[in-house]
């Protein structure tokens, strides 16, 4: 073994040992194993939509279940890649590596190898869970092994390698958690779009190949099969499915190779052999002065904190980039929908154009809104701590209720401004596409009831999760897992807009999330659960 190989192996071993000590690693294995076993054992977990009379142990069902488990495991892949890439920077220890013989490429190759090996160990629980569930359901061991190994080799492993390499590359290039999380949610969105198209008449081989998890090519190849054929036939590994696997392996491998081979700006000297991806910390947010926060006026405190929160959110580069992408996406789809409306009706009515704009806003802005709500709800809790400025807020003569209320009000105001931007983009695209005017009322009603309300509610729920968990990566894992589970169960669209009863239900959920955030808010460094519980009891005790 050469010295370079020995150094890369040492980095990989250190990272693997660190990951093995993480409690979240055991949680990842437990979740995937239980989900796999519950599906195969005919439990309450259903991973294949539209399965009908096809048994769960059929090859068709097992292959689609493997893609659904891998899509759900995207949350795990994202968090493992994020911790592997960003831990040394967050712990302020990456400068120590500069004094060693380790080069940047050796460091990154060792990290990538450790991430992929750890993911292999986590995802290896899927076939074991499927086999265990089949045995619990009364199946034969030989049949269970034969049916569960092939989807793991063909679907789970290639997807895990490709997506893991992509997330690793995103972390190396950006050095920010929100980029990794955002890319993961984009992959989930692409998977849902391709799978829905493949299940309908709108599907095509090209669109099926773009599915990062392999569901669309399977649905495309078996679209003409009857339930009897789906129950008995073996799955073909050719055509769009083979092209899909090769394409995403090439994408993931190319992205990781480009990130590792990137030439740093700093000259390669022995004293600076580790620049590039870990040489500098990401630029910090500019801390704006807090004006007018006084004990004598709780309202002034809330307004000042809300103004401060809204300003840094609207000035943040990540928020602006995602908002711009969302506006472009909504306007393009509104334009296309309006063109179709114009072509089908000849002389479009303003009401029809408004409905097209509202539909584009509701359907195609969801991903960006969920992404922004998930990321920036976490920033309300962690931003000052990561910038080492939390103590400045801890000593302010402001009550915790005013502090939490002001932050939530600032986020809601920023979200409202974003909804106005997206609504204007959707209306502009629809008007240009249909060459007609529109009525504002249907668009405004949809924006308020079906877009803004779920946006705010998801932010409140994400904030409550971060306040309770008090661990950023674990809280992100919980939030994204909730969203992915909602996509799998087709319940994500059940957020408000479901009638008065549903609206009141989600209003109660939002109020509970705000109450949890206030009761569990921590000033200073996180403390033990026992101390937090005692502090919470003190807050709810009235004189």
Short mmCIF file of C-alpha atoms in Angstrom, two decimals:
data_model
loop_
_atom_site.label_atom_id
_atom_site.label_comp_id
_atom_site.label_asym_id
_atom_site.label_seq_id
_atom_site.Cartn_x
_atom_site.Cartn_y
_atom_site.Cartn_z
CA UNK A 1 0.00 0.00 0.00
CA UNK A 2 1.43 3.38 -1.02
CA UNK A 3 1.60 6.30 1.34
CA UNK A 4 -1.20 8.11 -0.52
CA UNK A 5 -3.45 5.07 -0.35
CA UNK A 6 -2.68 4.66 3.35
CA UNK A 7 -3.65 8.26 4.03
CA UNK A 8 -6.93 7.92 2.13
CA UNK A 9 -7.69 4.68 4.00
CA UNK A 10 -6.97 6.43 7.31
CA UNK A 11 -9.42 9.22 6.46
CA UNK A 12 -12.07 6.68 5.48
CA UNK A 13 -11.58 4.63 8.66
CA UNK A 14 -11.82 7.72 10.86
CA UNK A 15 -15.01 8.85 9.16
CA UNK A 16 -16.57 5.39 9.36
CA UNK A 17 -15.83 5.14 13.08
CA UNK A 18 -17.30 8.58 13.64
CA UNK A 19 -20.45 7.68 11.72
CA UNK A 20 -20.83 4.42 13.63
CA UNK A 21 -20.89 6.33 16.93
CA UNK A 22 -23.68 8.60 15.73
CA UNK A 23 -27.11 7.70 17.19
CA UNK A 24 -28.71 8.72 13.91
CA UNK A 25 -26.96 5.86 12.09
CA UNK A 26 -28.85 3.31 14.18
CA UNK A 27 -32.05 5.30 13.55
CA UNK A 28 -31.48 5.15 9.78
CA UNK A 29 -31.07 1.38 9.87
CA UNK A 30 -34.07 0.92 12.13
CA UNK A 31 -36.39 3.03 9.97
CA UNK A 32 -35.47 1.38 6.66
CA UNK A 33 -35.58 -2.08 8.18
CA UNK A 34 -38.99 -1.61 9.78
CA UNK A 35 -40.48 -0.05 6.64
CA UNK A 36 -39.21 -2.93 4.49
CA UNK A 37 -40.43 -5.57 6.91
CA UNK A 38 -43.83 -3.94 7.40
CA UNK A 39 -44.47 -3.85 3.65
CA UNK A 40 -43.38 -7.41 2.95
CA UNK A 41 -45.29 -8.75 5.95
CA UNK A 42 -48.57 -7.27 4.66
CA UNK A 43 -48.53 -4.70 7.43
CA UNK A 44 -50.05 -1.20 7.43
CA UNK A 45 -47.26 0.25 5.25
CA UNK A 46 -48.14 0.49 1.55
CA UNK A 47 -45.25 1.50 -0.70
CA UNK A 48 -46.78 0.77 -4.13
CA UNK A 49 -49.64 2.98 -5.26
CA UNK A 50 -52.17 1.36 -7.57
CA UNK A 51 -51.03 -2.17 -6.70
CA UNK A 52 -54.56 -3.53 -6.88
CA UNK A 53 -54.72 -7.33 -6.66
CA UNK A 54 -50.99 -7.83 -7.28
CA UNK A 55 -49.46 -9.61 -4.23
CA UNK A 56 -46.73 -7.89 -2.27
CA UNK A 57 -44.20 -10.66 -2.88
CA UNK A 58 -44.52 -10.40 -6.68
CA UNK A 59 -41.42 -9.17 -8.50
CA UNK A 60 -43.28 -6.13 -9.83
CA UNK A 61 -44.36 -5.09 -6.31
CA UNK A 62 -40.93 -5.70 -4.78
CA UNK A 63 -39.14 -3.66 -7.45
CA UNK A 64 -41.48 -0.71 -7.04
CA UNK A 65 -41.25 -1.00 -3.25
CA UNK A 66 -37.45 -0.88 -3.55
CA UNK A 67 -37.65 2.38 -5.51
CA UNK A 68 -40.04 3.87 -2.93
CA UNK A 69 -37.74 2.84 -0.07
CA UNK A 70 -34.77 4.35 -1.88
CA UNK A 71 -36.70 7.58 -2.46
CA UNK A 72 -37.57 7.69 1.23
CA UNK A 73 -33.93 6.90 1.97
CA UNK A 74 -32.99 10.02 0.02
CA UNK A 75 -33.37 11.79 3.35
CA UNK A 76 -30.75 9.47 4.83
CA UNK A 77 -28.43 9.88 1.85
CA UNK A 78 -28.67 13.65 2.13
CA UNK A 79 -27.86 13.72 5.84
CA UNK A 80 -24.98 11.24 5.62
CA UNK A 81 -23.40 13.20 2.76
CA UNK A 82 -23.91 16.48 4.61
CA UNK A 83 -22.30 15.26 7.83
CA UNK A 84 -19.37 13.67 6.00
CA UNK A 85 -18.59 16.81 4.00
CA UNK A 86 -19.40 19.55 6.50
CA UNK A 87 -18.53 18.10 9.91
CA UNK A 88 -14.87 19.13 9.98
CA UNK A 89 -15.76 22.66 8.97
CA UNK A 90 -18.53 22.91 11.54
CA UNK A 91 -16.26 21.54 14.30
CA UNK A 92 -13.49 24.01 13.34
CA UNK A 93 -10.91 21.22 12.99
CA UNK A 94 -10.22 21.22 9.26
CA UNK A 95 -7.30 23.64 9.76
CA UNK A 96 -5.48 20.90 11.64
CA UNK A 97 -5.28 18.83 8.47
CA UNK A 98 -3.19 21.49 6.72
CA UNK A 99 -0.20 20.60 8.90
CA UNK A 100 -0.28 16.96 7.74
CA UNK A 101 0.91 15.25 4.57
CA UNK A 102 -2.69 14.89 3.44
CA UNK A 103 -3.59 16.51 0.14
CA UNK A 104 -7.00 17.82 -0.81
CA UNK A 105 -7.74 15.00 -3.24
CA UNK A 106 -6.69 12.34 -0.77
CA UNK A 107 -8.92 13.89 1.86
CA UNK A 108 -11.96 14.08 -0.41
CA UNK A 109 -11.49 10.59 -1.86
CA UNK A 110 -11.27 9.15 1.64
CA UNK A 111 -14.40 11.06 2.69
CA UNK A 112 -16.32 9.93 -0.40
CA UNK A 113 -15.31 6.31 0.12
CA UNK A 114 -16.44 6.46 3.74
CA UNK A 115 -19.79 8.04 2.80
CA UNK A 116 -20.54 5.40 0.15
CA UNK A 117 -19.47 2.53 2.41
CA UNK A 118 -21.65 3.84 5.21
CA UNK A 119 -24.60 4.18 2.85
CA UNK A 120 -24.03 0.63 1.59
CA UNK A 121 -24.21 -0.63 5.15
CA UNK A 122 -27.39 1.34 5.87
CA UNK A 123 -29.21 0.38 2.68
CA UNK A 124 -28.19 -3.27 3.03
CA UNK A 125 -30.92 -3.58 5.64
CA UNK A 126 -33.59 -3.26 2.90
CA UNK A 127 -33.27 -6.82 1.51
CA UNK A 128 -33.01 -8.20 5.04
CA UNK A 129 -36.20 -6.38 5.99
CA UNK A 130 -38.02 -7.60 2.88
CA UNK A 131 -36.91 -11.19 3.49
CA UNK A 132 -37.85 -11.00 7.16
CA UNK A 133 -41.27 -9.62 6.31
CA UNK A 134 -41.85 -12.32 3.70
CA UNK A 135 -41.00 -15.00 6.23
CA UNK A 136 -43.36 -13.45 8.78
CA UNK A 137 -46.10 -13.54 6.13
CA UNK A 138 -45.54 -17.30 5.66
CA UNK A 139 -43.31 -17.25 2.57
CA UNK A 140 -40.42 -19.54 1.72
CA UNK A 141 -36.85 -18.43 2.41
CA UNK A 142 -35.56 -19.40 -1.04
CA UNK A 143 -38.36 -17.51 -2.81
CA UNK A 144 -37.86 -14.47 -0.58
CA UNK A 145 -34.12 -14.36 -1.24
CA UNK A 146 -34.60 -14.75 -4.97
CA UNK A 147 -37.20 -11.99 -5.10
CA UNK A 148 -35.47 -9.45 -2.83
CA UNK A 149 -31.86 -9.58 -3.97
CA UNK A 150 -32.40 -8.55 -7.59
CA UNK A 151 -34.13 -5.20 -6.85
CA UNK A 152 -31.43 -4.40 -4.32
CA UNK A 153 -28.67 -4.98 -6.89
CA UNK A 154 -30.44 -3.34 -9.84
CA UNK A 155 -32.25 -0.45 -8.14
CA UNK A 156 -31.11 0.30 -4.60
CA UNK A 157 -27.33 0.09 -5.02
CA UNK A 158 -27.00 2.15 -8.24
CA UNK A 159 -29.35 4.81 -6.90
CA UNK A 160 -27.51 4.97 -3.58
CA UNK A 161 -24.12 5.32 -5.30
CA UNK A 162 -25.32 7.93 -7.81
CA UNK A 163 -27.30 10.10 -5.38
CA UNK A 164 -24.65 9.78 -2.65
CA UNK A 165 -21.96 10.97 -5.06
CA UNK A 166 -24.20 13.84 -6.23
CA UNK A 167 -24.88 15.01 -2.68
CA UNK A 168 -21.20 14.72 -1.80
CA UNK A 169 -20.29 16.85 -4.82
CA UNK A 170 -22.89 19.46 -3.87
CA UNK A 171 -21.40 19.69 -0.39
CA UNK A 172 -17.85 20.02 -1.70
CA UNK A 173 -18.74 22.71 -4.22
CA UNK A 174 -20.99 24.80 -1.96
CA UNK A 175 -19.94 24.04 1.61
CA UNK A 176 -23.53 24.71 2.74
CA UNK A 177 -26.18 22.43 4.15
CA UNK A 178 -29.09 24.12 2.42
CA UNK A 179 -27.62 23.35 -1.02
CA UNK A 180 -27.40 19.64 -0.18
CA UNK A 181 -30.90 19.60 1.28
CA UNK A 182 -32.25 21.56 -1.69
CA UNK A 183 -30.70 19.19 -4.21
CA UNK A 184 -32.22 16.25 -2.35
CA UNK A 185 -35.68 17.77 -2.49
CA UNK A 186 -35.25 18.55 -6.19
CA UNK A 187 -34.46 14.87 -6.79
CA UNK A 188 -37.60 13.87 -4.88
CA UNK A 189 -39.64 16.32 -6.95
CA UNK A 190 -38.14 14.98 -10.21
CA UNK A 191 -38.94 11.44 -9.10
CA UNK A 192 -42.59 12.28 -8.36
CA UNK A 193 -43.04 14.13 -11.67
CA UNK A 194 -41.52 11.33 -13.76
CA UNK A 195 -43.42 8.61 -11.90
CA UNK A 196 -46.75 10.42 -12.26
CA UNK A 197 -46.12 10.97 -15.96
CA UNK A 198 -45.17 7.32 -16.49
CA UNK A 199 -48.35 6.17 -14.76
CA UNK A 200 -50.46 8.29 -17.13
CA UNK A 201 -50.69 8.73 -20.86
CA UNK A 202 -48.25 11.66 -20.72
CA UNK A 203 -45.25 9.40 -20.12
CA UNK A 204 -42.36 8.92 -22.54
CA UNK A 205 -39.14 6.93 -22.58
CA UNK A 206 -37.08 10.11 -22.32
CA UNK A 207 -38.94 11.29 -19.25
CA UNK A 208 -38.73 7.81 -17.71
CA UNK A 209 -34.95 7.77 -18.08
CA UNK A 210 -34.71 11.01 -16.06
CA UNK A 211 -36.20 9.41 -12.93
CA UNK A 212 -33.35 9.29 -10.38
CA UNK A 213 -34.86 6.36 -8.44
CA UNK A 214 -36.04 4.10 -11.27
CA UNK A 215 -39.80 4.07 -10.67
CA UNK A 216 -40.77 5.65 -14.00
CA UNK A 217 -38.92 3.17 -16.29
CA UNK A 218 -40.50 0.24 -14.42
CA UNK A 219 -43.98 1.69 -14.80
CA UNK A 220 -43.24 2.50 -18.42
CA UNK A 221 -42.03 -1.04 -19.22
CA UNK A 222 -45.01 -2.69 -17.50
CA UNK A 223 -47.74 -0.26 -18.54
CA UNK A 224 -49.48 -2.85 -20.75
CA UNK A 225 -49.22 -5.72 -18.27
CA UNK A 226 -52.33 -7.13 -16.67
CA UNK A 227 -52.55 -7.88 -12.96
CA UNK A 228 -51.90 -11.53 -13.72
CA UNK A 229 -48.73 -10.70 -15.62
CA UNK A 230 -47.55 -8.36 -12.86
CA UNK A 231 -48.08 -11.17 -10.38
CA UNK A 232 -46.17 -13.84 -12.32
CA UNK A 233 -43.65 -12.32 -14.72
CA UNK A 234 -40.06 -11.41 -13.91
CA UNK A 235 -38.88 -7.86 -14.37
CA UNK A 236 -36.90 -7.03 -17.54
CA UNK A 237 -33.62 -5.23 -17.06
CA UNK A 238 -33.31 -3.55 -20.45
CA UNK A 239 -34.44 -0.55 -22.44
CA UNK A 240 -35.34 2.56 -20.41
CA UNK A 241 -34.46 0.93 -17.08
CA UNK A 242 -30.95 0.03 -18.19
CA UNK A 243 -30.44 3.47 -19.72
CA UNK A 244 -31.76 5.06 -16.53
CA UNK A 245 -29.31 3.19 -14.31
CA UNK A 246 -26.33 3.94 -16.55
CA UNK A 247 -27.26 7.62 -16.93
CA UNK A 248 -27.52 8.34 -13.20
CA UNK A 249 -24.35 6.42 -12.37
CA UNK A 250 -22.52 8.54 -14.94
CA UNK A 251 -24.07 11.74 -13.55
CA UNK A 252 -23.15 10.90 -9.97
CA UNK A 253 -19.66 9.68 -10.81
CA UNK A 254 -18.96 12.67 -13.03
CA UNK A 255 -20.11 15.15 -10.40
CA UNK A 256 -17.99 13.56 -7.69
CA UNK A 257 -14.94 13.35 -9.97
CA UNK A 258 -15.31 17.00 -10.96
CA UNK A 259 -15.59 18.08 -7.32
CA UNK A 260 -12.52 16.09 -6.30
CA UNK A 261 -10.45 17.19 -9.30
CA UNK A 262 -11.32 20.87 -8.93
CA UNK A 263 -8.12 22.93 -8.92
CA UNK A 264 -8.06 25.27 -5.88
CA UNK A 265 -7.12 28.91 -6.27
CA UNK A 266 -4.36 28.71 -3.67
CA UNK A 267 -1.01 27.46 -4.92
CA UNK A 268 -0.24 23.83 -4.11
CA UNK A 269 2.52 23.99 -1.53
CA UNK A 270 3.40 21.71 1.33
CA UNK A 271 2.11 24.30 3.80
CA UNK A 272 -1.22 24.60 1.98
CA UNK A 273 -2.08 21.18 0.61
CA UNK A 274 -5.68 21.27 1.67
CA UNK A 275 -7.28 24.37 0.15
CA UNK A 276 -10.32 24.45 -2.04
CA UNK A 277 -13.37 22.82 -0.59
CA UNK A 278 -12.34 23.26 3.04
CA UNK A 279 -10.03 26.26 2.98
CA UNK A 280 -12.50 28.97 3.97
CA UNK A 281 -15.76 29.06 5.79
CA UNK A 282 -18.87 30.20 3.90
CA UNK A 283 -19.56 33.92 4.15
CA UNK A 284 -21.57 34.80 7.21
CA UNK A 285 -24.77 36.78 7.17
CA UNK A 286 -24.47 40.45 7.89
CA UNK A 287 -25.86 41.07 11.35
CA UNK A 288 -28.24 44.00 11.27
CA UNK A 289 -28.61 46.24 14.30
CA UNK A 290 -31.62 45.78 16.50
CA UNK A 291 -33.25 49.11 17.15
CA UNK A 292 -36.02 49.90 19.58
CA UNK A 293 -36.00 46.72 21.67
CA UNK A 294 -36.89 47.77 25.17
CA UNK A 295 -38.45 46.14 28.16
CA UNK A 296 -41.11 48.82 28.40
CA UNK A 297 -42.80 47.83 25.15
CA UNK A 298 -43.37 44.25 24.09
CA UNK A 299 -44.97 45.41 20.84
CA UNK A 300 -41.89 47.41 19.90
CA UNK A 301 -39.75 44.37 20.65
CA UNK A 302 -41.84 42.14 18.42
CA UNK A 303 -41.83 44.68 15.59
CA UNK A 304 -38.08 45.24 15.79
CA UNK A 305 -37.28 41.52 15.78
CA UNK A 306 -39.76 40.94 12.96
CA UNK A 307 -38.19 43.73 10.91
CA UNK A 308 -34.70 42.36 11.55
CA UNK A 309 -35.72 38.80 10.61
CA UNK A 310 -37.52 39.87 7.46
CA UNK A 311 -34.58 41.98 6.30
CA UNK A 312 -31.92 39.32 6.58
CA UNK A 313 -34.17 36.75 4.92
CA UNK A 314 -34.97 38.97 1.95
CA UNK A 315 -31.29 39.92 1.61
CA UNK A 316 -30.01 36.36 1.83
CA UNK A 317 -28.57 35.03 -1.43
CA UNK A 318 -30.07 31.57 -1.02
CA UNK A 319 -33.54 32.98 -0.49
CA UNK A 320 -33.23 35.20 -3.56
CA UNK A 321 -31.93 32.40 -5.79
CA UNK A 322 -34.71 29.99 -4.81
CA UNK A 323 -37.33 32.73 -5.14
CA UNK A 324 -36.08 33.58 -8.63
CA UNK A 325 -36.08 29.94 -9.69
CA UNK A 326 -39.59 29.52 -8.31
CA UNK A 327 -40.86 32.59 -10.16
CA UNK A 328 -39.33 31.40 -13.44
CA UNK A 329 -40.77 27.90 -13.00
CA UNK A 330 -44.25 29.19 -12.20
CA UNK A 331 -44.31 31.73 -15.02
CA UNK A 332 -43.21 29.17 -17.63
CA UNK A 333 -45.87 26.64 -16.62
CA UNK A 334 -48.54 29.33 -16.41
CA UNK A 335 -47.59 30.44 -19.93
CA UNK A 336 -47.82 26.88 -21.28
CA UNK A 337 -51.15 26.22 -19.55
CA UNK A 338 -52.55 29.49 -20.86
CA UNK A 339 -51.43 28.67 -24.41
CA UNK A 340 -53.22 25.33 -24.15
CA UNK A 341 -56.32 27.11 -22.86
CA UNK A 342 -56.20 29.56 -25.77
CA UNK A 343 -55.78 26.77 -28.32
CA UNK A 344 -58.64 24.69 -26.94
CA UNK A 345 -61.21 27.44 -26.53
CA UNK A 346 -60.27 29.85 -29.29
CA UNK A 347 -61.33 32.97 -27.42
CA UNK A 348 -60.32 32.42 -23.78
CA UNK A 349 -62.32 33.96 -21.00
CA UNK A 350 -60.60 35.92 -18.25
CA UNK A 351 -61.91 33.39 -15.73
CA UNK A 352 -60.26 30.49 -17.58
CA UNK A 353 -56.95 32.33 -17.76
CA UNK A 354 -57.11 33.08 -14.06
CA UNK A 355 -57.78 29.41 -13.30
CA UNK A 356 -54.75 28.42 -15.40
CA UNK A 357 -52.56 30.90 -13.52
CA UNK A 358 -53.86 29.70 -10.16
CA UNK A 359 -53.30 26.05 -11.10
CA UNK A 360 -49.70 26.75 -12.16
CA UNK A 361 -49.05 28.66 -8.94
CA UNK A 362 -50.51 25.93 -6.73
CA UNK A 363 -48.80 23.01 -8.52
CA UNK A 364 -45.38 24.28 -9.51
CA UNK A 365 -44.48 26.55 -6.59
CA UNK A 366 -44.89 23.85 -3.94
CA UNK A 367 -41.35 22.45 -4.08
CA UNK A 368 -39.69 25.84 -3.71
CA UNK A 369 -42.00 26.88 -0.89
CA UNK A 370 -41.45 23.67 1.07
CA UNK A 371 -37.71 23.97 0.54
CA UNK A 372 -37.63 27.58 1.73
CA UNK A 373 -39.85 26.86 4.73
CA UNK A 374 -37.74 23.88 5.77
CA UNK A 375 -34.40 25.67 5.46
CA UNK A 376 -35.27 29.05 6.93
CA UNK A 377 -37.31 27.69 9.83
CA UNK A 378 -34.03 26.09 10.88
CA UNK A 379 -32.20 29.40 10.44
CA UNK A 380 -34.50 30.97 13.03
CA UNK A 381 -33.01 28.60 15.59
CA UNK A 382 -29.44 28.07 14.39
CA UNK A 383 -28.33 31.19 12.52
CA UNK A 384 -27.00 33.19 15.46
CA UNK A 385 -25.50 30.11 17.09
CA UNK A 386 -23.51 29.25 13.96
CA UNK A 387 -22.33 32.86 13.66
CA UNK A 388 -21.30 32.92 17.34
CA UNK A 389 -23.63 35.87 17.95
CA UNK A 390 -26.33 34.10 19.94
CA UNK A 391 -25.10 35.65 23.20
CA UNK A 392 -26.03 39.11 21.89
CA UNK A 393 -29.65 37.99 21.63
CA UNK A 394 -29.62 36.05 24.88
CA UNK A 395 -28.84 39.17 26.93
CA UNK A 396 -31.54 41.32 25.31
CA UNK A 397 -34.24 42.50 27.73
CA UNK A 398 -36.91 40.75 25.66
CA UNK A 399 -39.24 38.01 26.78
CA UNK A 400 -39.05 34.65 25.05
CA UNK A 401 -42.62 35.05 23.80
CA UNK A 402 -41.74 38.35 22.11
CA UNK A 403 -38.55 36.86 20.67
CA UNK A 404 -40.34 33.86 19.16
CA UNK A 405 -43.33 35.91 18.00
CA UNK A 406 -41.10 38.48 16.32
CA UNK A 407 -39.12 35.86 14.45
CA UNK A 408 -42.26 34.10 13.26
CA UNK A 409 -43.81 37.42 12.19
CA UNK A 410 -40.68 38.30 10.22
CA UNK A 411 -40.68 34.96 8.41
CA UNK A 412 -44.40 35.23 7.64
CA UNK A 413 -43.86 38.72 6.20
CA UNK A 414 -41.02 37.45 4.00
CA UNK A 415 -43.17 34.52 2.91
CA UNK A 416 -46.00 36.89 2.05
CA UNK A 417 -43.68 38.95 -0.14
CA UNK A 418 -42.55 35.78 -1.89
CA UNK A 419 -46.14 34.67 -2.55
CA UNK A 420 -46.88 38.07 -4.09
CA UNK A 421 -43.83 37.65 -6.36
CA UNK A 422 -44.89 34.14 -7.42
CA UNK A 423 -48.48 35.27 -7.98
CA UNK A 424 -47.33 38.14 -10.19
CA UNK A 425 -45.05 35.78 -12.15
CA UNK A 426 -47.89 33.30 -12.67
CA UNK A 427 -50.33 36.03 -13.73
CA UNK A 428 -47.80 37.54 -16.14
CA UNK A 429 -47.06 34.19 -17.78
CA UNK A 430 -50.76 33.38 -18.14
CA UNK A 431 -51.63 36.78 -19.60
CA UNK A 432 -48.79 36.61 -22.14
CA UNK A 433 -49.62 33.01 -23.10
CA UNK A 434 -53.35 33.55 -23.58
CA UNK A 435 -53.08 37.15 -24.83
CA UNK A 436 -56.00 38.03 -22.61
CA UNK A 437 -56.74 39.60 -19.26
CA UNK A 438 -57.60 37.67 -16.12
CA UNK A 439 -59.68 38.12 -13.01
CA UNK A 440 -57.75 38.56 -9.78
CA UNK A 441 -60.19 36.92 -7.36
CA UNK A 442 -59.60 33.20 -8.21
CA UNK A 443 -55.84 33.69 -8.32
CA UNK A 444 -55.79 35.62 -5.04
CA UNK A 445 -58.01 33.03 -3.35
CA UNK A 446 -55.79 30.16 -4.45
CA UNK A 447 -52.63 32.02 -3.44
CA UNK A 448 -54.00 32.70 0.04
CA UNK A 449 -55.78 29.44 0.81
CA UNK A 450 -53.79 26.77 -1.05
CA UNK A 451 -50.30 28.31 -1.26
CA UNK A 452 -49.64 30.85 1.49
CA UNK A 453 -51.43 28.97 4.29
CA UNK A 454 -49.58 25.64 3.73
CA UNK A 455 -46.32 27.59 3.34
CA UNK A 456 -46.75 29.23 6.75
CA UNK A 457 -48.00 26.04 8.39
CA UNK A 458 -45.03 24.00 7.17
CA UNK A 459 -42.66 26.67 8.45
CA UNK A 460 -44.31 26.58 11.89
CA UNK A 461 -44.13 22.79 12.03
CA UNK A 462 -40.46 22.81 10.96
CA UNK A 463 -39.65 25.46 13.57
CA UNK A 464 -41.30 23.38 16.30
CA UNK A 465 -39.29 20.33 15.23
CA UNK A 466 -35.98 22.23 15.43
CA UNK A 467 -36.87 23.71 18.81
CA UNK A 468 -37.74 20.30 20.23
CA UNK A 469 -34.92 18.26 18.68
CA UNK A 470 -32.14 20.85 19.25
CA UNK A 471 -29.87 19.14 16.70
CA UNK A 472 -29.82 20.68 13.25
CA UNK A 473 -29.11 17.62 11.12
CA UNK A 474 -31.53 15.40 13.06
CA UNK A 475 -34.25 18.06 12.85
CA UNK A 476 -33.74 18.43 9.09
CA UNK A 477 -33.99 14.66 8.84
CA UNK A 478 -37.33 14.69 10.67
CA UNK A 479 -38.74 17.53 8.56
CA UNK A 480 -37.76 16.05 5.20
CA UNK A 481 -38.88 12.60 6.30
CA UNK A 482 -42.33 14.04 7.05
CA UNK A 483 -42.48 15.57 3.60
CA UNK A 484 -41.24 12.44 1.80
CA UNK A 485 -43.72 10.33 3.76
CA UNK A 486 -46.44 12.73 2.68
CA UNK A 487 -45.40 12.30 -0.96
CA UNK A 488 -45.39 8.52 -0.61
CA UNK A 489 -48.85 8.47 0.95
CA UNK A 490 -50.22 11.19 -1.38
CA UNK A 491 -51.35 13.22 1.62
CA UNK A 492 -49.15 16.29 1.12
CA UNK A 493 -51.95 17.95 -0.85
CA UNK A 494 -54.23 17.66 2.17
CA UNK A 495 -52.76 20.83 3.69
CA UNK A 496 -55.42 23.51 4.04
CA UNK A 497 -57.91 24.08 1.22
CA UNK A 498 -59.94 21.05 2.31
CA UNK A 499 -63.05 22.76 3.58
CA UNK A 500 -63.85 24.61 6.76
CA UNK A 501 -63.26 21.59 8.98
CA UNK A 502 -59.82 20.95 7.45
CA UNK A 503 -58.96 24.64 7.67
CA UNK A 504 -59.78 24.76 11.37
CA UNK A 505 -57.80 21.56 11.92
CA UNK A 506 -54.65 22.97 10.36
CA UNK A 507 -55.18 26.25 12.22
CA UNK A 508 -55.11 24.28 15.48
CA UNK A 509 -51.94 22.48 14.35
CA UNK A 510 -50.29 25.82 13.63
CA UNK A 511 -51.27 27.18 17.04
CA UNK A 512 -49.85 24.07 18.70
CA UNK A 513 -46.59 24.45 16.75
CA UNK A 514 -46.26 28.07 17.90
CA UNK A 515 -46.93 27.04 21.49
CA UNK A 516 -44.32 24.29 21.33
CA UNK A 517 -41.78 26.71 19.86
CA UNK A 518 -42.38 29.20 22.66
CA UNK A 519 -42.38 26.66 25.48
CA UNK A 520 -39.27 24.89 24.22
CA UNK A 521 -37.25 27.93 23.13
CA UNK A 522 -33.67 27.78 24.43
CA UNK A 523 -31.44 30.77 25.04
CA UNK A 524 -27.73 30.15 25.03
CA UNK A 525 -26.26 26.68 24.58
CA UNK A 526 -28.67 23.71 24.45
CA UNK A 527 -29.24 22.12 27.84
CA UNK A 528 -30.37 18.67 28.93
CA UNK A 529 -33.93 17.51 28.46
CA UNK A 530 -34.52 17.57 32.22
CA UNK A 531 -33.55 21.24 32.49
CA UNK A 532 -35.62 22.12 29.45
CA UNK A 533 -38.60 20.33 30.97
CA UNK A 534 -38.26 22.26 34.23
CA UNK A 535 -37.99 25.53 32.33
CA UNK A 536 -41.07 24.68 30.30
CA UNK A 537 -43.04 23.98 33.47
CA UNK A 538 -41.99 27.35 34.84
CA UNK A 539 -43.28 29.06 31.71
CA UNK A 540 -46.70 27.48 31.95
CA UNK A 541 -47.08 28.17 35.67
CA UNK A 542 -49.15 31.30 36.27
CA UNK A 543 -49.09 33.32 39.51
#
